[in-house]
Amino acid sequence: MSKPEIQTRVVHAAFVAGAVDSLQLPPPTVVEVAFAGRSNVGKSSLLNTLMQRKGLVRTSNTPGCTRQLNVFEVRCADGLNLNFVDLPGYGWAKRSKAEKSQWQGMIEGYLRRRAGLRAVAVLVDVRRGVEEEERQLVDFLRGPREASGAIEIILVATKVDKVGAAGKKPALEVVRAKAGVKPIGFSAVTGDGYEELWARIRWAVLGK
Ligand code: GTP
Ligand code: MG
């Protein structure tokens, strides 16, 4: 699998702030896109790829690596300015009930209240697809918000390199059939899906 030619060029990407409560984050002065999904699905890795910055976002093989809401500012060569928000992963079994509910409160509070939030990329492992947690998340995102503005939901199937070039199409089809929407296949290892995801993000925040 060869790395696709990169067209969307990121000229600036930097960590802005992290907080466990969305009210402690700096006010959103630009549109924001958040990345949600179960622990270890590859949210932080995807963000490094998307921002073209190796190691800007901390990643780990141990679930529960990202423990707060982390905001990054991104500027593209054509002047597009936006924030990316790396959310802590959910669904990690080795957590107490209290920790799980605090986690959920942090993520849901952000999603419900954050002004400027225009799109949420919901990440699923291409080999697992959409499960109960993702259905709940999508229902939540379609529900009422305190901040104004509709949220575009972008389904991303991660780690497509794991199923091989021949396995990618059938695996994505299984995810699509179960989810009812077509996912974007993505790999932080090969860069597969980079341009397609950027195109969806642009469309979500700019309408083009
Ligand atoms: P939490 O912060 O715990 O919620 O996890 P996360 O969703 O941010 O996952 P992270 O990006 O830290 O990646 C988890 C593990 O999966 C790491 O070991 C990554 O190297 C690996 N990984 C992430 N993306 C890919 C991918 O596209 N392909 C492969 N093969 N491995 C990946
Ligand atoms: Mg993470």
JSON list of C-alpha atoms and ligand atoms in Angstrom, two decimals:
[
{"chain": "A", "resi": 1, "resn": "MET", "atom": "CA", "xyz": [0.00, 0.00, 0.00]},
{"chain": "A", "resi": 2, "resn": "SER", "atom": "CA", "xyz": [1.73, 3.20, -1.10]},
{"chain": "A", "resi": 3, "resn": "LYS", "atom": "CA", "xyz": [1.30, 6.50, 0.64]},
{"chain": "A", "resi": 4, "resn": "PRO", "atom": "CA", "xyz": [-1.16, 8.68, -1.30]},
{"chain": "A", "resi": 5, "resn": "GLU", "atom": "CA", "xyz": [0.04, 11.98, -2.68]},
{"chain": "A", "resi": 6, "resn": "ILE", "atom": "CA", "xyz": [-0.55, 14.63, -0.04]},
{"chain": "A", "resi": 7, "resn": "GLN", "atom": "CA", "xyz": [-2.48, 17.66, -1.24]},
{"chain": "A", "resi": 8, "resn": "THR", "atom": "CA", "xyz": [-3.73, 19.21, 1.97]},
{"chain": "A", "resi": 9, "resn": "ARG", "atom": "CA", "xyz": [-0.61, 20.75, 3.42]},
{"chain": "A", "resi": 10, "resn": "VAL", "atom": "CA", "xyz": [-0.56, 21.68, 7.09]},
{"chain": "A", "resi": 11, "resn": "VAL", "atom": "CA", "xyz": [1.63, 24.73, 7.68]},
{"chain": "A", "resi": 12, "resn": "HIS", "atom": "CA", "xyz": [0.99, 25.05, 11.42]},
{"chain": "A", "resi": 13, "resn": "ALA", "atom": "CA", "xyz": [-0.09, 22.58, 14.09]},
{"chain": "A", "resi": 14, "resn": "ALA", "atom": "CA", "xyz": [0.35, 23.09, 17.81]},
{"chain": "A", "resi": 15, "resn": "PHE", "atom": "CA", "xyz": [-1.04, 21.99, 21.14]},
{"chain": "A", "resi": 16, "resn": "VAL", "atom": "CA", "xyz": [-3.20, 24.77, 22.62]},
{"chain": "A", "resi": 17, "resn": "ALA", "atom": "CA", "xyz": [-4.65, 23.46, 25.87]},
{"chain": "A", "resi": 18, "resn": "GLY", "atom": "CA", "xyz": [-5.86, 20.43, 27.74]},
{"chain": "A", "resi": 19, "resn": "ALA", "atom": "CA", "xyz": [-8.56, 20.22, 30.40]},
{"chain": "A", "resi": 20, "resn": "VAL", "atom": "CA", "xyz": [-10.84, 17.73, 32.09]},
{"chain": "A", "resi": 21, "resn": "ASP", "atom": "CA", "xyz": [-13.76, 20.15, 31.86]},
{"chain": "A", "resi": 22, "resn": "SER", "atom": "CA", "xyz": [-14.74, 21.84, 28.61]},
{"chain": "A", "resi": 23, "resn": "LEU", "atom": "CA", "xyz": [-15.50, 25.04, 30.54]},
{"chain": "A", "resi": 24, "resn": "GLN", "atom": "CA", "xyz": [-11.78, 25.33, 31.34]},
{"chain": "A", "resi": 25, "resn": "LEU", "atom": "CA", "xyz": [-10.78, 25.29, 27.69]},
{"chain": "A", "resi": 26, "resn": "PRO", "atom": "CA", "xyz": [-9.96, 28.58, 25.95]},
{"chain": "A", "resi": 27, "resn": "PRO", "atom": "CA", "xyz": [-12.96, 30.01, 24.09]},
{"chain": "A", "resi": 28, "resn": "PRO", "atom": "CA", "xyz": [-13.26, 28.58, 20.58]},
{"chain": "A", "resi": 29, "resn": "THR", "atom": "CA", "xyz": [-12.37, 31.36, 18.16]},
{"chain": "A", "resi": 30, "resn": "VAL", "atom": "CA", "xyz": [-12.33, 29.02, 15.17]},
{"chain": "A", "resi": 31, "resn": "VAL", "atom": "CA", "xyz": [-14.44, 26.05, 14.14]},
{"chain": "A", "resi": 32, "resn": "GLU", "atom": "CA", "xyz": [-13.65, 22.80, 15.87]},
{"chain": "A", "resi": 33, "resn": "VAL", "atom": "CA", "xyz": [-13.64, 19.13, 14.89]},
{"chain": "A", "resi": 34, "resn": "ALA", "atom": "CA", "xyz": [-13.49, 16.48, 17.63]},
{"chain": "A", "resi": 35, "resn": "PHE", "atom": "CA", "xyz": [-12.26, 12.89, 17.41]},
{"chain": "A", "resi": 36, "resn": "ALA", "atom": "CA", "xyz": [-14.10, 10.30, 19.48]},
{"chain": "A", "resi": 37, "resn": "GLY", "atom": "CA", "xyz": [-13.92, 6.54, 19.83]},
{"chain": "A", "resi": 38, "resn": "ARG", "atom": "CA", "xyz": [-13.13, 3.69, 22.15]},
{"chain": "A", "resi": 39, "resn": "SER", "atom": "CA", "xyz": [-9.74, 3.52, 23.85]},
{"chain": "A", "resi": 40, "resn": "ASN", "atom": "CA", "xyz": [-6.92, 2.34, 21.60]},
{"chain": "A", "resi": 41, "resn": "VAL", "atom": "CA", "xyz": [-8.90, 2.80, 18.36]},
{"chain": "A", "resi": 42, "resn": "GLY", "atom": "CA", "xyz": [-6.25, 5.22, 17.08]},
{"chain": "A", "resi": 43, "resn": "LYS", "atom": "CA", "xyz": [-7.61, 8.74, 17.69]},
{"chain": "A", "resi": 44, "resn": "SER", "atom": "CA", "xyz": [-4.29, 10.32, 18.70]},
{"chain": "A", "resi": 45, "resn": "SER", "atom": "CA", "xyz": [-2.37, 8.49, 15.94]},
{"chain": "A", "resi": 46, "resn": "LEU", "atom": "CA", "xyz": [-4.89, 9.67, 13.36]},
{"chain": "A", "resi": 47, "resn": "LEU", "atom": "CA", "xyz": [-4.45, 13.24, 14.57]},
{"chain": "A", "resi": 48, "resn": "ASN", "atom": "CA", "xyz": [-0.67, 13.08, 14.18]},
{"chain": "A", "resi": 49, "resn": "THR", "atom": "CA", "xyz": [-1.17, 11.86, 10.60]},
{"chain": "A", "resi": 50, "resn": "LEU", "atom": "CA", "xyz": [-3.84, 14.42, 9.81]},
{"chain": "A", "resi": 51, "resn": "MET", "atom": "CA", "xyz": [-1.73, 17.29, 11.20]},
{"chain": "A", "resi": 52, "resn": "GLN", "atom": "CA", "xyz": [1.42, 15.90, 9.54]},
{"chain": "A", "resi": 53, "resn": "ARG", "atom": "CA", "xyz": [3.27, 16.09, 12.83]},
{"chain": "A", "resi": 54, "resn": "LYS", "atom": "CA", "xyz": [4.88, 12.92, 14.13]},
{"chain": "A", "resi": 55, "resn": "GLY", "atom": "CA", "xyz": [4.72, 12.78, 17.91]},
{"chain": "A", "resi": 56, "resn": "LEU", "atom": "CA", "xyz": [2.76, 16.00, 18.49]},
{"chain": "A", "resi": 57, "resn": "VAL", "atom": "CA", "xyz": [-0.01, 13.94, 20.06]},
{"chain": "A", "resi": 58, "resn": "ARG", "atom": "CA", "xyz": [0.98, 11.27, 22.58]},
{"chain": "A", "resi": 59, "resn": "THR", "atom": "CA", "xyz": [-0.05, 7.76, 21.57]},
{"chain": "A", "resi": 60, "resn": "SER", "atom": "CA", "xyz": [0.32, 4.44, 23.35]},
{"chain": "A", "resi": 61, "resn": "ASN", "atom": "CA", "xyz": [-0.44, 0.79, 23.05]},
{"chain": "A", "resi": 62, "resn": "THR", "atom": "CA", "xyz": [-1.93, 0.95, 26.56]},
{"chain": "A", "resi": 63, "resn": "PRO", "atom": "CA", "xyz": [-5.62, 1.95, 26.48]},
{"chain": "A", "resi": 64, "resn": "GLY", "atom": "CA", "xyz": [-6.47, 5.11, 28.39]},
{"chain": "A", "resi": 65, "resn": "CYS", "atom": "CA", "xyz": [-3.49, 7.10, 27.08]},
{"chain": "A", "resi": 66, "resn": "THR", "atom": "CA", "xyz": [-5.43, 10.32, 26.47]},
{"chain": "A", "resi": 67, "resn": "ARG", "atom": "CA", "xyz": [-6.98, 11.41, 29.74]},
{"chain": "A", "resi": 68, "resn": "GLN", "atom": "CA", "xyz": [-8.24, 14.90, 29.02]},
{"chain": "A", "resi": 69, "resn": "LEU", "atom": "CA", "xyz": [-9.71, 17.03, 26.25]},
{"chain": "A", "resi": 70, "resn": "ASN", "atom": "CA", "xyz": [-6.72, 18.16, 24.19]},
{"chain": "A", "resi": 71, "resn": "VAL", "atom": "CA", "xyz": [-7.10, 21.05, 21.78]},
{"chain": "A", "resi": 72, "resn": "PHE", "atom": "CA", "xyz": [-4.77, 21.58, 18.80]},
{"chain": "A", "resi": 73, "resn": "GLU", "atom": "CA", "xyz": [-4.76, 24.49, 16.39]},
{"chain": "A", "resi": 74, "resn": "VAL", "atom": "CA", "xyz": [-4.21, 23.72, 12.74]},
{"chain": "A", "resi": 75, "resn": "ARG", "atom": "CA", "xyz": [-3.63, 25.94, 9.73]},
{"chain": "A", "resi": 76, "resn": "CYS", "atom": "CA", "xyz": [-3.49, 24.68, 6.16]},
{"chain": "A", "resi": 77, "resn": "ALA", "atom": "CA", "xyz": [-1.51, 26.15, 3.27]},
{"chain": "A", "resi": 78, "resn": "ASP", "atom": "CA", "xyz": [-4.69, 27.62, 1.75]},
{"chain": "A", "resi": 79, "resn": "GLY", "atom": "CA", "xyz": [-5.44, 29.53, 4.98]},
{"chain": "A", "resi": 80, "resn": "LEU", "atom": "CA", "xyz": [-8.04, 27.18, 6.50]},
{"chain": "A", "resi": 81, "resn": "ASN", "atom": "CA", "xyz": [-7.84, 27.58, 10.26]},
{"chain": "A", "resi": 82, "resn": "LEU", "atom": "CA", "xyz": [-9.46, 25.15, 12.66]},
{"chain": "A", "resi": 83, "resn": "ASN", "atom": "CA", "xyz": [-9.12, 23.33, 15.96]},
{"chain": "A", "resi": 84, "resn": "PHE", "atom": "CA", "xyz": [-8.87, 19.59, 16.37]},
{"chain": "A", "resi": 85, "resn": "VAL", "atom": "CA", "xyz": [-9.87, 18.10, 19.71]},
{"chain": "A", "resi": 86, "resn": "ASP", "atom": "CA", "xyz": [-8.52, 14.73, 20.82]},
{"chain": "A", "resi": 87, "resn": "LEU", "atom": "CA", "xyz": [-11.01, 13.15, 23.22]},
{"chain": "A", "resi": 88, "resn": "PRO", "atom": "CA", "xyz": [-10.22, 10.51, 25.84]},
{"chain": "A", "resi": 89, "resn": "GLY", "atom": "CA", "xyz": [-11.30, 7.05, 24.73]},
{"chain": "A", "resi": 90, "resn": "TYR", "atom": "CA", "xyz": [-14.36, 5.32, 26.13]},
{"chain": "A", "resi": 91, "resn": "GLY", "atom": "CA", "xyz": [-15.19, 1.67, 26.61]},
{"chain": "A", "resi": 92, "resn": "TRP", "atom": "CA", "xyz": [-12.07, 0.67, 28.46]},
{"chain": "A", "resi": 93, "resn": "ALA", "atom": "CA", "xyz": [-13.13, -2.26, 30.64]},
{"chain": "A", "resi": 94, "resn": "LYS", "atom": "CA", "xyz": [-10.37, -1.90, 33.23]},
{"chain": "A", "resi": 95, "resn": "ARG", "atom": "CA", "xyz": [-11.91, 1.16, 34.77]},
{"chain": "A", "resi": 96, "resn": "SER", "atom": "CA", "xyz": [-14.02, 1.59, 37.87]},
{"chain": "A", "resi": 97, "resn": "LYS", "atom": "CA", "xyz": [-17.67, 2.64, 37.53]},
{"chain": "A", "resi": 98, "resn": "ALA", "atom": "CA", "xyz": [-16.86, 6.04, 39.04]},
{"chain": "A", "resi": 99, "resn": "GLU", "atom": "CA", "xyz": [-14.03, 6.61, 36.55]},
{"chain": "A", "resi": 100, "resn": "LYS", "atom": "CA", "xyz": [-16.25, 5.58, 33.65]},
{"chain": "A", "resi": 101, "resn": "SER", "atom": "CA", "xyz": [-18.98, 8.01, 34.61]},
{"chain": "A", "resi": 102, "resn": "GLN", "atom": "CA", "xyz": [-16.46, 10.83, 35.12]},
{"chain": "A", "resi": 103, "resn": "TRP", "atom": "CA", "xyz": [-15.02, 10.05, 31.67]},
{"chain": "A", "resi": 104, "resn": "GLN", "atom": "CA", "xyz": [-18.48, 10.04, 30.09]},
{"chain": "A", "resi": 105, "resn": "GLY", "atom": "CA", "xyz": [-19.36, 13.32, 31.83]},
{"chain": "A", "resi": 106, "resn": "MET", "atom": "CA", "xyz": [-16.19, 14.95, 30.46]},
{"chain": "A", "resi": 107, "resn": "ILE", "atom": "CA", "xyz": [-16.83, 13.83, 26.88]},
{"chain": "A", "resi": 108, "resn": "GLU", "atom": "CA", "xyz": [-20.57, 14.47, 26.87]},
{"chain": "A", "resi": 109, "resn": "GLY", "atom": "CA", "xyz": [-20.17, 17.85, 28.58]},
{"chain": "A", "resi": 110, "resn": "TYR", "atom": "CA", "xyz": [-17.76, 18.91, 25.86]},
{"chain": "A", "resi": 111, "resn": "LEU", "atom": "CA", "xyz": [-19.94, 17.62, 23.02]},
{"chain": "A", "resi": 112, "resn": "ARG", "atom": "CA", "xyz": [-23.08, 19.22, 24.40]},
{"chain": "A", "resi": 113, "resn": "ARG", "atom": "CA", "xyz": [-21.68, 22.61, 25.37]},
{"chain": "A", "resi": 114, "resn": "ARG", "atom": "CA", "xyz": [-18.78, 23.47, 23.14]},
{"chain": "A", "resi": 115, "resn": "ALA", "atom": "CA", "xyz": [-19.54, 26.39, 20.85]},
{"chain": "A", "resi": 116, "resn": "GLY", "atom": "CA", "xyz": [-17.72, 26.18, 17.55]},
{"chain": "A", "resi": 117, "resn": "LEU", "atom": "CA", "xyz": [-17.95, 22.39, 17.38]},
{"chain": "A", "resi": 118, "resn": "ARG", "atom": "CA", "xyz": [-19.00, 21.58, 13.82]},
{"chain": "A", "resi": 119, "resn": "ALA", "atom": "CA", "xyz": [-18.09, 17.95, 13.30]},
{"chain": "A", "resi": 120, "resn": "VAL", "atom": "CA", "xyz": [-17.27, 14.82, 15.26]},
{"chain": "A", "resi": 121, "resn": "ALA", "atom": "CA", "xyz": [-15.26, 12.04, 13.70]},
{"chain": "A", "resi": 122, "resn": "VAL", "atom": "CA", "xyz": [-16.45, 8.78, 15.25]},
{"chain": "A", "resi": 123, "resn": "LEU", "atom": "CA", "xyz": [-13.64, 6.25, 14.99]},
{"chain": "A", "resi": 124, "resn": "VAL", "atom": "CA", "xyz": [-14.18, 2.50, 14.95]},
{"chain": "A", "resi": 125, "resn": "ASP", "atom": "CA", "xyz": [-11.59, -0.21, 14.41]},
{"chain": "A", "resi": 126, "resn": "VAL", "atom": "CA", "xyz": [-12.20, -1.60, 10.91]},
{"chain": "A", "resi": 127, "resn": "ARG", "atom": "CA", "xyz": [-12.16, -5.12, 12.39]},
{"chain": "A", "resi": 128, "resn": "ARG", "atom": "CA", "xyz": [-14.79, -4.31, 15.03]},
{"chain": "A", "resi": 129, "resn": "GLY", "atom": "CA", "xyz": [-17.09, -1.81, 13.38]},
{"chain": "A", "resi": 130, "resn": "VAL", "atom": "CA", "xyz": [-19.92, 0.00, 15.10]},
{"chain": "A", "resi": 131, "resn": "GLU", "atom": "CA", "xyz": [-20.98, -1.44, 18.47]},
{"chain": "A", "resi": 132, "resn": "GLU", "atom": "CA", "xyz": [-23.33, -0.39, 21.24]},
{"chain": "A", "resi": 133, "resn": "GLU", "atom": "CA", "xyz": [-21.10, 2.44, 22.52]},
{"chain": "A", "resi": 134, "resn": "GLU", "atom": "CA", "xyz": [-20.87, 4.03, 19.08]},
{"chain": "A", "resi": 135, "resn": "ARG", "atom": "CA", "xyz": [-24.64, 3.81, 18.62]},
{"chain": "A", "resi": 136, "resn": "GLN", "atom": "CA", "xyz": [-25.09, 5.58, 21.95]},
{"chain": "A", "resi": 137, "resn": "LEU", "atom": "CA", "xyz": [-22.58, 8.24, 20.96]},
{"chain": "A", "resi": 138, "resn": "VAL", "atom": "CA", "xyz": [-24.31, 8.90, 17.63]},
{"chain": "A", "resi": 139, "resn": "ASP", "atom": "CA", "xyz": [-27.72, 9.08, 19.37]},
{"chain": "A", "resi": 140, "resn": "PHE", "atom": "CA", "xyz": [-26.23, 11.53, 21.84]},
{"chain": "A", "resi": 141, "resn": "LEU", "atom": "CA", "xyz": [-24.78, 13.67, 19.03]},
{"chain": "A", "resi": 142, "resn": "ARG", "atom": "CA", "xyz": [-28.16, 13.77, 17.31]},
{"chain": "A", "resi": 143, "resn": "GLY", "atom": "CA", "xyz": [-29.82, 14.86, 20.54]},
{"chain": "A", "resi": 144, "resn": "PRO", "atom": "CA", "xyz": [-30.27, 18.39, 21.93]},
{"chain": "A", "resi": 145, "resn": "ARG", "atom": "CA", "xyz": [-27.24, 20.63, 22.49]},
{"chain": "A", "resi": 146, "resn": "GLU", "atom": "CA", "xyz": [-26.68, 23.63, 24.73]},
{"chain": "A", "resi": 147, "resn": "ALA", "atom": "CA", "xyz": [-24.48, 25.29, 22.12]},
{"chain": "A", "resi": 148, "resn": "SER", "atom": "CA", "xyz": [-26.03, 26.16, 18.79]},
{"chain": "A", "resi": 149, "resn": "GLY", "atom": "CA", "xyz": [-25.30, 24.60, 15.43]},
{"chain": "A", "resi": 150, "resn": "ALA", "atom": "CA", "xyz": [-25.68, 21.15, 13.94]},
{"chain": "A", "resi": 151, "resn": "ILE", "atom": "CA", "xyz": [-22.90, 18.62, 14.21]},
{"chain": "A", "resi": 152, "resn": "GLU", "atom": "CA", "xyz": [-21.77, 16.62, 11.22]},
{"chain": "A", "resi": 153, "resn": "ILE", "atom": "CA", "xyz": [-20.89, 13.01, 12.09]},
{"chain": "A", "resi": 154, "resn": "ILE", "atom": "CA", "xyz": [-18.00, 11.46, 10.16]},
{"chain": "A", "resi": 155, "resn": "LEU", "atom": "CA", "xyz": [-17.57, 7.69, 10.50]},
{"chain": "A", "resi": 156, "resn": "VAL", "atom": "CA", "xyz": [-13.93, 6.58, 10.24]},
{"chain": "A", "resi": 157, "resn": "ALA", "atom": "CA", "xyz": [-12.75, 2.95, 10.17]},
{"chain": "A", "resi": 158, "resn": "THR", "atom": "CA", "xyz": [-9.20, 2.92, 11.53]},
{"chain": "A", "resi": 159, "resn": "LYS", "atom": "CA", "xyz": [-6.21, 0.58, 11.13]},
{"chain": "A", "resi": 160, "resn": "VAL", "atom": "CA", "xyz": [-7.14, -0.52, 7.61]},
{"chain": "A", "resi": 161, "resn": "ASP", "atom": "CA", "xyz": [-3.50, -1.58, 7.11]},
{"chain": "A", "resi": 162, "resn": "LYS", "atom": "CA", "xyz": [-4.26, -4.50, 9.47]},
{"chain": "A", "resi": 163, "resn": "VAL", "atom": "CA", "xyz": [-6.64, -6.16, 6.99]},
{"chain": "A", "resi": 164, "resn": "GLY", "atom": "CA", "xyz": [-4.31, -5.84, 3.99]},
{"chain": "A", "resi": 165, "resn": "ALA", "atom": "CA", "xyz": [-4.92, -4.31, 0.58]},
{"chain": "A", "resi": 166, "resn": "ALA", "atom": "CA", "xyz": [-7.25, -7.10, -0.56]},
{"chain": "A", "resi": 167, "resn": "GLY", "atom": "CA", "xyz": [-9.17, -7.20, 2.71]},
{"chain": "A", "resi": 168, "resn": "LYS", "atom": "CA", "xyz": [-9.85, -3.46, 2.90]},
{"chain": "A", "resi": 169, "resn": "LYS", "atom": "CA", "xyz": [-12.87, -3.23, 0.59]},
{"chain": "A", "resi": 170, "resn": "PRO", "atom": "CA", "xyz": [-14.79, -6.18, 2.11]},
{"chain": "A", "resi": 171, "resn": "ALA", "atom": "CA", "xyz": [-13.97, -5.02, 5.66]},
{"chain": "A", "resi": 172, "resn": "LEU", "atom": "CA", "xyz": [-15.25, -1.51, 4.93]},
{"chain": "A", "resi": 173, "resn": "GLU", "atom": "CA", "xyz": [-18.37, -3.01, 3.37]},
{"chain": "A", "resi": 174, "resn": "VAL", "atom": "CA", "xyz": [-19.07, -4.98, 6.57]},
{"chain": "A", "resi": 175, "resn": "VAL", "atom": "CA", "xyz": [-18.72, -1.77, 8.61]},
{"chain": "A", "resi": 176, "resn": "ARG", "atom": "CA", "xyz": [-20.99, 0.09, 6.18]},
{"chain": "A", "resi": 177, "resn": "ALA", "atom": "CA", "xyz": [-23.69, -2.60, 6.17]},
{"chain": "A", "resi": 178, "resn": "LYS", "atom": "CA", "xyz": [-23.86, -2.58, 9.98]},
{"chain": "A", "resi": 179, "resn": "ALA", "atom": "CA", "xyz": [-23.60, 1.19, 10.44]},
{"chain": "A", "resi": 180, "resn": "GLY", "atom": "CA", "xyz": [-25.88, 2.26, 7.59]},
{"chain": "A", "resi": 181, "resn": "VAL", "atom": "CA", "xyz": [-23.35, 4.89, 6.47]},
{"chain": "A", "resi": 182, "resn": "LYS", "atom": "CA", "xyz": [-20.18, 4.61, 4.43]},
{"chain": "A", "resi": 183, "resn": "PRO", "atom": "CA", "xyz": [-17.05, 4.86, 6.57]},
{"chain": "A", "resi": 184, "resn": "ILE", "atom": "CA", "xyz": [-13.79, 6.47, 5.52]},
{"chain": "A", "resi": 185, "resn": "GLY", "atom": "CA", "xyz": [-11.04, 3.86, 5.71]},
{"chain": "A", "resi": 186, "resn": "PHE", "atom": "CA", "xyz": [-7.96, 5.24, 7.44]},
{"chain": "A", "resi": 187, "resn": "SER", "atom": "CA", "xyz": [-4.48, 4.10, 8.42]},
{"chain": "A", "resi": 188, "resn": "ALA", "atom": "CA", "xyz": [-2.03, 6.10, 10.49]},
{"chain": "A", "resi": 189, "resn": "VAL", "atom": "CA", "xyz": [0.67, 3.66, 9.36]},
{"chain": "A", "resi": 190, "resn": "THR", "atom": "CA", "xyz": [0.29, 4.09, 5.58]},
{"chain": "A", "resi": 191, "resn": "GLY", "atom": "CA", "xyz": [-1.54, 7.43, 5.43]},
{"chain": "A", "resi": 192, "resn": "ASP", "atom": "CA", "xyz": [-4.42, 5.74, 3.59]},
{"chain": "A", "resi": 193, "resn": "GLY", "atom": "CA", "xyz": [-7.58, 7.87, 3.81]},
{"chain": "A", "resi": 194, "resn": "TYR", "atom": "CA", "xyz": [-5.71, 11.09, 4.60]},
{"chain": "A", "resi": 195, "resn": "GLU", "atom": "CA", "xyz": [-7.05, 13.12, 1.70]},
{"chain": "A", "resi": 196, "resn": "GLU", "atom": "CA", "xyz": [-10.54, 11.64, 1.89]},
{"chain": "A", "resi": 197, "resn": "LEU", "atom": "CA", "xyz": [-10.85, 12.52, 5.57]},
{"chain": "A", "resi": 198, "resn": "TRP", "atom": "CA", "xyz": [-9.52, 16.04, 5.03]},
{"chain": "A", "resi": 199, "resn": "ALA", "atom": "CA", "xyz": [-12.08, 16.48, 2.23]},
{"chain": "A", "resi": 200, "resn": "ARG", "atom": "CA", "xyz": [-14.92, 15.43, 4.58]},
{"chain": "A", "resi": 201, "resn": "ILE", "atom": "CA", "xyz": [-13.66, 17.75, 7.29]},
{"chain": "A", "resi": 202, "resn": "ARG", "atom": "CA", "xyz": [-13.49, 20.67, 4.85]},
{"chain": "A", "resi": 203, "resn": "TRP", "atom": "CA", "xyz": [-16.98, 19.90, 3.63]},
{"chain": "A", "resi": 204, "resn": "ALA", "atom": "CA", "xyz": [-18.27, 19.74, 7.24]},
{"chain": "A", "resi": 205, "resn": "VAL", "atom": "CA", "xyz": [-16.77, 23.07, 8.31]},
{"chain": "A", "resi": 206, "resn": "LEU", "atom": "CA", "xyz": [-16.93, 25.01, 5.05]},
{"chain": "A", "resi": 207, "resn": "GLY", "atom": "CA", "xyz": [-19.82, 23.34, 3.22]},
{"chain": "A", "resi": 208, "resn": "LYS", "atom": "CA", "xyz": [-17.55, 22.67, 0.22]},
{"chain": "B", "resi": 1, "resn": "GTP", "atom": "P1", "xyz": [-6.69, 6.40, 23.94]},
{"chain": "B", "resi": 1, "resn": "GTP", "atom": "O1", "xyz": [-5.96, 7.71, 24.04]},
{"chain": "B", "resi": 1, "resn": "GTP", "atom": "O2", "xyz": [-6.28, 5.41, 24.96]},
{"chain": "B", "resi": 1, "resn": "GTP", "atom": "O3", "xyz": [-8.17, 6.58, 23.87]},
{"chain": "B", "resi": 1, "resn": "GTP", "atom": "O4", "xyz": [-6.25, 5.70, 22.53]},
{"chain": "B", "resi": 1, "resn": "GTP", "atom": "P2", "xyz": [-6.23, 6.32, 21.05]},
{"chain": "B", "resi": 1, "resn": "GTP", "atom": "O5", "xyz": [-7.54, 6.05, 20.41]},
{"chain": "B", "resi": 1, "resn": "GTP", "atom": "O6", "xyz": [-5.76, 7.72, 21.06]},
{"chain": "B", "resi": 1, "resn": "GTP", "atom": "O7", "xyz": [-5.17, 5.35, 20.33]},
{"chain": "B", "resi": 1, "resn": "GTP", "atom": "P3", "xyz": [-3.65, 5.66, 19.92]},
{"chain": "B", "resi": 1, "resn": "GTP", "atom": "O8", "xyz": [-3.59, 6.62, 18.79]},
{"chain": "B", "resi": 1, "resn": "GTP", "atom": "O9", "xyz": [-2.87, 5.97, 21.15]},
{"chain": "B", "resi": 1, "resn": "GTP", "atom": "O10", "xyz": [-3.22, 4.23, 19.32]},
{"chain": "B", "resi": 1, "resn": "GTP", "atom": "C1", "xyz": [-3.39, 3.04, 20.04]},
{"chain": "B", "resi": 1, "resn": "GTP", "atom": "C2", "xyz": [-2.47, 1.96, 19.47]},
{"chain": "B", "resi": 1, "resn": "GTP", "atom": "O11", "xyz": [-2.88, 1.63, 18.13]},
{"chain": "B", "resi": 1, "resn": "GTP", "atom": "C3", "xyz": [-1.01, 2.41, 19.33]},
{"chain": "B", "resi": 1, "resn": "GTP", "atom": "O12", "xyz": [-0.19, 1.30, 19.63]},
{"chain": "B", "resi": 1, "resn": "GTP", "atom": "C4", "xyz": [-0.87, 2.80, 17.88]},
{"chain": "B", "resi": 1, "resn": "GTP", "atom": "O13", "xyz": [0.43, 2.68, 17.38]},
{"chain": "B", "resi": 1, "resn": "GTP", "atom": "C5", "xyz": [-1.82, 1.82, 17.20]},
{"chain": "B", "resi": 1, "resn": "GTP", "atom": "N1", "xyz": [-2.39, 2.38, 15.96]},
{"chain": "B", "resi": 1, "resn": "GTP", "atom": "C6", "xyz": [-3.03, 3.55, 15.83]},
{"chain": "B", "resi": 1, "resn": "GTP", "atom": "N2", "xyz": [-3.43, 3.75, 14.57]},
{"chain": "B", "resi": 1, "resn": "GTP", "atom": "C7", "xyz": [-3.01, 2.68, 13.85]},
{"chain": "B", "resi": 1, "resn": "GTP", "atom": "C8", "xyz": [-3.11, 2.30, 12.47]},
{"chain": "B", "resi": 1, "resn": "GTP", "atom": "O14", "xyz": [-3.68, 2.99, 11.62]},
{"chain": "B", "resi": 1, "resn": "GTP", "atom": "N3", "xyz": [-2.56, 1.10, 12.14]},
{"chain": "B", "resi": 1, "resn": "GTP", "atom": "C9", "xyz": [-1.95, 0.29, 13.03]},
{"chain": "B", "resi": 1, "resn": "GTP", "atom": "N4", "xyz": [-1.47, -0.87, 12.60]},
{"chain": "B", "resi": 1, "resn": "GTP", "atom": "N5", "xyz": [-1.82, 0.62, 14.33]},
{"chain": "B", "resi": 1, "resn": "GTP", "atom": "C10", "xyz": [-2.34, 1.80, 14.74]},
{"chain": "B", "resi": 2, "resn": "MG", "atom": "MG", "xyz": [-5.40, 9.02, 22.62]}
]
